[in-house]
Tab-separated table of C-alpha atoms and ligand atoms in Angstrom:
chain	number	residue	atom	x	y	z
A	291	UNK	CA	0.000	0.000	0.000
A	292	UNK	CA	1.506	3.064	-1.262
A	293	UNK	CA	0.850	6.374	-0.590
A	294	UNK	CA	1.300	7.438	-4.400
A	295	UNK	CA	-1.639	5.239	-5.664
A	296	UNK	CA	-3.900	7.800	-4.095
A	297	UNK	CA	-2.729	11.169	-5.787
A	298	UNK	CA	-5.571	13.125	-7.156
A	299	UNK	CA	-7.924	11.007	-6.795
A	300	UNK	CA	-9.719	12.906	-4.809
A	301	UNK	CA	-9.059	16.008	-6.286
A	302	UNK	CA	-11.876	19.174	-6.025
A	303	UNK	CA	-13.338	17.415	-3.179
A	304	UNK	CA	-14.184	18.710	-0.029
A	305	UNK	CA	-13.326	15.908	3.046
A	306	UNK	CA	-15.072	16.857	6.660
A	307	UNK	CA	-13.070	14.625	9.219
A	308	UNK	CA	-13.307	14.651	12.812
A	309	UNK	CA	-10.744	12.751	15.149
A	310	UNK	CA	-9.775	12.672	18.921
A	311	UNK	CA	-11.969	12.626	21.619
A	312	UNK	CA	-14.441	15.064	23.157
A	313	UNK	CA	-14.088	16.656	26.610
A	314	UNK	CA	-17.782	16.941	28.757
A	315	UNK	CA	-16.894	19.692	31.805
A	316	UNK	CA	-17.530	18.601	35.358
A	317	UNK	CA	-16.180	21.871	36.792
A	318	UNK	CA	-14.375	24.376	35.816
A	319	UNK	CA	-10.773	22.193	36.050
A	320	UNK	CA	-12.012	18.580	35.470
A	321	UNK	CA	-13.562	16.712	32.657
A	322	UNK	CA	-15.014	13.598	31.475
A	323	UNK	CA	-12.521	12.036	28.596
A	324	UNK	CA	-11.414	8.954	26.433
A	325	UNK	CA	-8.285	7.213	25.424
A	326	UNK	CA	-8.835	7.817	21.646
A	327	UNK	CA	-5.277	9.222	20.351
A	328	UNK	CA	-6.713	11.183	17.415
A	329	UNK	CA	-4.765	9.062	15.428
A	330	UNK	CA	-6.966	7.190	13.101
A	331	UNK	CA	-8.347	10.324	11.856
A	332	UNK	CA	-5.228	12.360	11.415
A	333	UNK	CA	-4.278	9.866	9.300
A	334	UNK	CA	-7.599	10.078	7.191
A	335	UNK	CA	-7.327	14.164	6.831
A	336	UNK	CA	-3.728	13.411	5.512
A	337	UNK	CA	-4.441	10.522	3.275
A	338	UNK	CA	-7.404	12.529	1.729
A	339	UNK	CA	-4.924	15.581	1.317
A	340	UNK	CA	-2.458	13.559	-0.764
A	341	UNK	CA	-5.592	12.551	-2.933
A	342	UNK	CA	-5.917	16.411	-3.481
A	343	UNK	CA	-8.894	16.851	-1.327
A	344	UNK	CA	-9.719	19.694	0.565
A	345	UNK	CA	-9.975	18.966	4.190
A	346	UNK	CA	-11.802	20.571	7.013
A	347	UNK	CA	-10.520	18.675	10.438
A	348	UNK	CA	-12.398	18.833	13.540
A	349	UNK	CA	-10.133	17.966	16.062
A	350	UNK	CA	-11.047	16.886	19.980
A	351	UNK	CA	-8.406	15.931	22.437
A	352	UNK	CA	-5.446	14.004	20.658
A	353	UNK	CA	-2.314	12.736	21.939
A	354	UNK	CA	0.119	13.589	18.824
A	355	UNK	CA	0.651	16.494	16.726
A	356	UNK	CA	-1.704	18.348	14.623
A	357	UNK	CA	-1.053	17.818	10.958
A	358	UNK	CA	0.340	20.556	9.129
A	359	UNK	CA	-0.923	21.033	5.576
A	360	UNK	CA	-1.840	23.700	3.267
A	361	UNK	CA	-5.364	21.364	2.533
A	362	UNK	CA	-5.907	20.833	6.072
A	363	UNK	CA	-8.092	23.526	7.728
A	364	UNK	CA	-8.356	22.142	11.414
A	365	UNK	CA	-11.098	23.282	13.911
A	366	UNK	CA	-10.523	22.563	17.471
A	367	UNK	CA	-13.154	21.438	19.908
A	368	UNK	CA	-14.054	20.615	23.020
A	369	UNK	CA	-17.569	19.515	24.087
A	370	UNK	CA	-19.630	16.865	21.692
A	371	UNK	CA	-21.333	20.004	21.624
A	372	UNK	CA	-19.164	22.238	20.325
A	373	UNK	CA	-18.425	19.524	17.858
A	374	UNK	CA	-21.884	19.089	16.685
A	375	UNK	CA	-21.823	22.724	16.005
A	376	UNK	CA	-18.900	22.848	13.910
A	377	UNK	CA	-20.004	19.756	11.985
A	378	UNK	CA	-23.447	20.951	11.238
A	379	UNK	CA	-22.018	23.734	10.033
A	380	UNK	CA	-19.258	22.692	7.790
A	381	UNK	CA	-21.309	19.226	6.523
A	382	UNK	CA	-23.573	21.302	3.408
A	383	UNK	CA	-20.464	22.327	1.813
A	384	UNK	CA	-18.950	18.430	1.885
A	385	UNK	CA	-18.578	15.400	-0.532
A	386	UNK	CA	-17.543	13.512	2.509
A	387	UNK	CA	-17.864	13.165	6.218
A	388	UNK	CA	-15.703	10.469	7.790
A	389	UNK	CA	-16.651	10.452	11.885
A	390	UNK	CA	-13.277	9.006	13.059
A	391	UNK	CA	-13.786	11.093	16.874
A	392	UNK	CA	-14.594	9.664	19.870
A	393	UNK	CA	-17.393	11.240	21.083
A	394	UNK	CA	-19.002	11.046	24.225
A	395	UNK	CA	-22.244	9.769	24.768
A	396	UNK	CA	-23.066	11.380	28.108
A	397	UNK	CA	-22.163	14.789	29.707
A	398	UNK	CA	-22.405	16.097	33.328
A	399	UNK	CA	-26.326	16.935	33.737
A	400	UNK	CA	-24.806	20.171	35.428
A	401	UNK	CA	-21.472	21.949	35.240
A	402	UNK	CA	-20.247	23.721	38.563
A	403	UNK	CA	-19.279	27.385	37.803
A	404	UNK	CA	-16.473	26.782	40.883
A	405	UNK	CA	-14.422	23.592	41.728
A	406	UNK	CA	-16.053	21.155	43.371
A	407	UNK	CA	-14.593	20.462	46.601
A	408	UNK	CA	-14.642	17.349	48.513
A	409	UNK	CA	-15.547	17.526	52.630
A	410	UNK	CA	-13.645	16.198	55.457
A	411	UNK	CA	-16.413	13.598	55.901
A	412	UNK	CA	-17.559	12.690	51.931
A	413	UNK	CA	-16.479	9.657	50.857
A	414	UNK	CA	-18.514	9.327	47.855
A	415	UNK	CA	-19.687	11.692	44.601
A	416	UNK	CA	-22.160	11.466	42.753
A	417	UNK	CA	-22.210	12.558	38.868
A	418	UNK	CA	-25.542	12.817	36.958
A	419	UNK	CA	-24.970	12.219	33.378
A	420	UNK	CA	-27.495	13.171	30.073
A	421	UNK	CA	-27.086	11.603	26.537
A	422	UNK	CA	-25.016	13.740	24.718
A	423	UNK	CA	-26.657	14.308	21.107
A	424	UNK	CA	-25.670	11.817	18.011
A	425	UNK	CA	-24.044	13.800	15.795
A	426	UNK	CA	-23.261	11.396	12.960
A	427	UNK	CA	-27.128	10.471	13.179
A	428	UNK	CA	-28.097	14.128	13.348
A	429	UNK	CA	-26.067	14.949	10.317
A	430	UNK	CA	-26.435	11.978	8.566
A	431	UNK	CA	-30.380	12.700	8.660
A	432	UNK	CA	-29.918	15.490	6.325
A	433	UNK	CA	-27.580	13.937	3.865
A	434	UNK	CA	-27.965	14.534	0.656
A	435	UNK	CA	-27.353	11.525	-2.402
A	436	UNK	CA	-24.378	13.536	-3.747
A	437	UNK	CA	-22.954	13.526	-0.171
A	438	UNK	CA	-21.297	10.219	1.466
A	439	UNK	CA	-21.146	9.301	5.161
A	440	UNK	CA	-18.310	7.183	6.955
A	441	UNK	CA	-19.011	6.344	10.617
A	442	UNK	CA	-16.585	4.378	12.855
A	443	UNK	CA	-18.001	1.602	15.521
A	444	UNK	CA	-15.679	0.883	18.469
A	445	UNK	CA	-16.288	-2.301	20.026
A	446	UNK	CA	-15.266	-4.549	22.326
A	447	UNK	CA	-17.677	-7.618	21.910
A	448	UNK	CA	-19.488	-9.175	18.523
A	449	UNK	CA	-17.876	-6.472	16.521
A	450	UNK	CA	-19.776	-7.243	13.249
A	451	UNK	CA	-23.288	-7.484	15.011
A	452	UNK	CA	-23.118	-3.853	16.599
A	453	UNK	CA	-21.755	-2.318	13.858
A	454	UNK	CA	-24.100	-3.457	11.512
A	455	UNK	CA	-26.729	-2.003	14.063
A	456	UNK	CA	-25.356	1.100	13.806
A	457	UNK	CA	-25.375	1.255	10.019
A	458	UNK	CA	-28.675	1.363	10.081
A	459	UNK	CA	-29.764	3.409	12.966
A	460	UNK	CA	-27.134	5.953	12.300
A	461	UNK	CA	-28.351	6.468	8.514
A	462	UNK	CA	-24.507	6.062	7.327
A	463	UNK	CA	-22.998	4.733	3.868
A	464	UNK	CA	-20.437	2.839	5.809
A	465	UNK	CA	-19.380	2.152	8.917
A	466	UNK	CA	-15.823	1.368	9.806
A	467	UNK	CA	-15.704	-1.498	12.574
A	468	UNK	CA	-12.377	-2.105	15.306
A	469	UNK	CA	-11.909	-3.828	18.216
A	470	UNK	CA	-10.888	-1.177	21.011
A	471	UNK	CA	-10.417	-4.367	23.313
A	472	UNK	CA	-7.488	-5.052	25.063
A	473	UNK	CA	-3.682	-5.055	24.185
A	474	UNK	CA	-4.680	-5.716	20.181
A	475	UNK	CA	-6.991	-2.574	20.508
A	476	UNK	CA	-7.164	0.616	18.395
A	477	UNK	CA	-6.969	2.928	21.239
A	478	UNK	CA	-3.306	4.492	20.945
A	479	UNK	CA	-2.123	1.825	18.808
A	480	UNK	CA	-0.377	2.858	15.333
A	481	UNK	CA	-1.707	-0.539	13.925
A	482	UNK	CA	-5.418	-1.087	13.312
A	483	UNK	CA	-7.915	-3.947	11.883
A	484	UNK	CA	-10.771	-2.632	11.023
A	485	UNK	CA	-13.663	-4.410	8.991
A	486	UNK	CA	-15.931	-2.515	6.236
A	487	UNK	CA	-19.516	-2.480	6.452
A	488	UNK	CA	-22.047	-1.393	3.729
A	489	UNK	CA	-25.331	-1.843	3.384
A	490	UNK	CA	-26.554	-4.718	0.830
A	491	UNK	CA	-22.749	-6.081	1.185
A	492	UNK	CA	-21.010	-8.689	3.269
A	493	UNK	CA	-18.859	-7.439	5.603
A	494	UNK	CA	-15.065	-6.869	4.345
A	495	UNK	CA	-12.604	-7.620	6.752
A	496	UNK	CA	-9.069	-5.880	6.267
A	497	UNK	CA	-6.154	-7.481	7.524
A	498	UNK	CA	-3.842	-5.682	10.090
A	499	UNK	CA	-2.322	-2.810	8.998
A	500	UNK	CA	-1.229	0.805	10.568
A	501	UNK	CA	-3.596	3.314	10.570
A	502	UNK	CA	-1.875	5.313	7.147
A	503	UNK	CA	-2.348	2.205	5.454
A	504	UNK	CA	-5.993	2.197	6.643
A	505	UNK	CA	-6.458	5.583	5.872
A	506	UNK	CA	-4.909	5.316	2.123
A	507	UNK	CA	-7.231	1.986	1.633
A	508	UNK	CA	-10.008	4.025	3.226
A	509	UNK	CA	-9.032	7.216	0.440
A	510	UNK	CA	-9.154	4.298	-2.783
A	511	UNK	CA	-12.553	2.788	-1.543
A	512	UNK	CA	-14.188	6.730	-1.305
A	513	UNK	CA	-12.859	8.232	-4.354
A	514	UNK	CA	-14.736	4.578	-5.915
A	515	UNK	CA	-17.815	5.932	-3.979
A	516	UNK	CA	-18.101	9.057	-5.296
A	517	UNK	CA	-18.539	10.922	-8.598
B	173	LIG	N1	-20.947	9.299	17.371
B	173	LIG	C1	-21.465	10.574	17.206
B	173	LIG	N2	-22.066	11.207	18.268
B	173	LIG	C2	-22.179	10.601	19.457
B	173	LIG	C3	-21.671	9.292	19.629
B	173	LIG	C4	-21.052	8.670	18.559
B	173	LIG	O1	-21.373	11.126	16.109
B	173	LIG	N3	-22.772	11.241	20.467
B	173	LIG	C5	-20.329	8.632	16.204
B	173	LIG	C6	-18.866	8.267	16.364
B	173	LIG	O2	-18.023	9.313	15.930
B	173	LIG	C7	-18.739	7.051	15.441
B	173	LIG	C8	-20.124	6.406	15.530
B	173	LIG	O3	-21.011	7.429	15.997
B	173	LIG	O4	-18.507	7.425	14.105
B	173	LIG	C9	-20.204	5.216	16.427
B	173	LIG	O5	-19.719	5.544	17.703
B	173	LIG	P1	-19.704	4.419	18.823
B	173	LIG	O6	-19.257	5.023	20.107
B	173	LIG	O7	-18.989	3.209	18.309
B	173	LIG	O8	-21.262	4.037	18.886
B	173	LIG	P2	-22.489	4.589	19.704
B	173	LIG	O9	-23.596	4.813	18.743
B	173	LIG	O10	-22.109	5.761	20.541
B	173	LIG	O11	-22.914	3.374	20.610
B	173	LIG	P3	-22.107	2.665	21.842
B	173	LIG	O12	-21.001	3.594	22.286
B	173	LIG	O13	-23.156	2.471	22.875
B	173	LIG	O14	-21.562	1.383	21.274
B	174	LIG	CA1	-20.339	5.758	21.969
């Protein structure tokens, strides 16, 4: 897999991408999180750049550097919130939307304008969470056929089962399926097995690869998908 098979293949296209995880405030100084490196989608935003795409990156937390490329625009984030907005906002104007982040899927019912501080005599705390919206559903709702939708599913049991679940409810073109269990898990990892759903298809499992061979793979499949 070479990164020279994909040039401008993609070329006059416009590539929304979000990666990393989102951040749900507790308090002013804490946060609910998740391990996902940003790395998966980083290397999406850059394989769709070398196809000559124009890509908008909406970036959560990440654990490695921000890409630096003329065809990157990057939006940082925080909340699945502030995510939602930025992707609502940028998805008319896209060919493609590939939802590589980690997003929460609950936030702190309230957040505490000061720092919540524990008493000589707590020993316990008590967080009330809310669903956080779907974003990839809410967006993909609106899609129109000239536009193509790429969800991820991160699993750690019957991988193919849930994923296929969420091609459906989630209104997607494809979803990309990988374990996040254990040592062999995405999370952090530069290597990644993913398996390729679409509807009316069998299942296509890849073989284990790292994630900028993913990503290139990922690039040839799309520019196949779209005119
Ligand atoms: N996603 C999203 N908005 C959310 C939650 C998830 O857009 N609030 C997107 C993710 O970016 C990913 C896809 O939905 O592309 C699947 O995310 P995943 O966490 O695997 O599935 P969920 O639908 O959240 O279900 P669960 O976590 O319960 O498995
Ligand atoms: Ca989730």
């Amino acid at each position: 897999i070479i990164k020279d098979s994909i040039t401008g293949i993609l070329r006059g296209k416009k590539v929304l991408i979000t990666a990393g995880g989102t951040r749900e405030a507790i308090d002013p100084v804490r946060f609910i999180g998740n391990r996902s490196s940003g790395k998966m989608g980083i290397a999406i935003a850059k394989a769709a750049a070398d196809a000559g795409a124009t890509v908008e990156l909406v970036l959560g937390q990440i654990s490695i550097a921000q890409p630096v490329n003329p065809q990157i625009s990057i939006y940082q984030v925080g909340s699945t919130e502030e995510m939602q907005k930025k992707v609502t906002e940028l998805f008319p104007a896209a060919d493609i939307l590939i939802m590589a982040a980690a997003v929460a899927d609950f936030r702190p019912a309230r957040v505490a304008n000061q720092k919540i501080k524990k008493q000589d005599d707590q020993e316990q705390l008590e967080l009330q969470l809310v669903k956080t919206t779907d974003i990839l559903k809410t967006v993909a709702e609106k899609k129109r056929a000239d536009q193509f939708v790429v969800g991820f599913a991160a699993e750690t049991a019957d991988l193919v089962q849930n994923a296929n679940k969420k091609l459906k409810s989630k209104n997607a073109d494809m979803i990309i399926a990988n374990s996040v269990a254990g040592n062999n898990g995405a999370f952090g990892s530069d290597l990644n097995q993913v398996t390729i759903l679409q509807l009316g298809t069998e299942p296509v499992q890849w073989s284990r690869m790292t994630k900028t061979e993913v990503a290139i793979k990922l690039i040839q499949l799309l520019a196949t998908k779209i005119k």
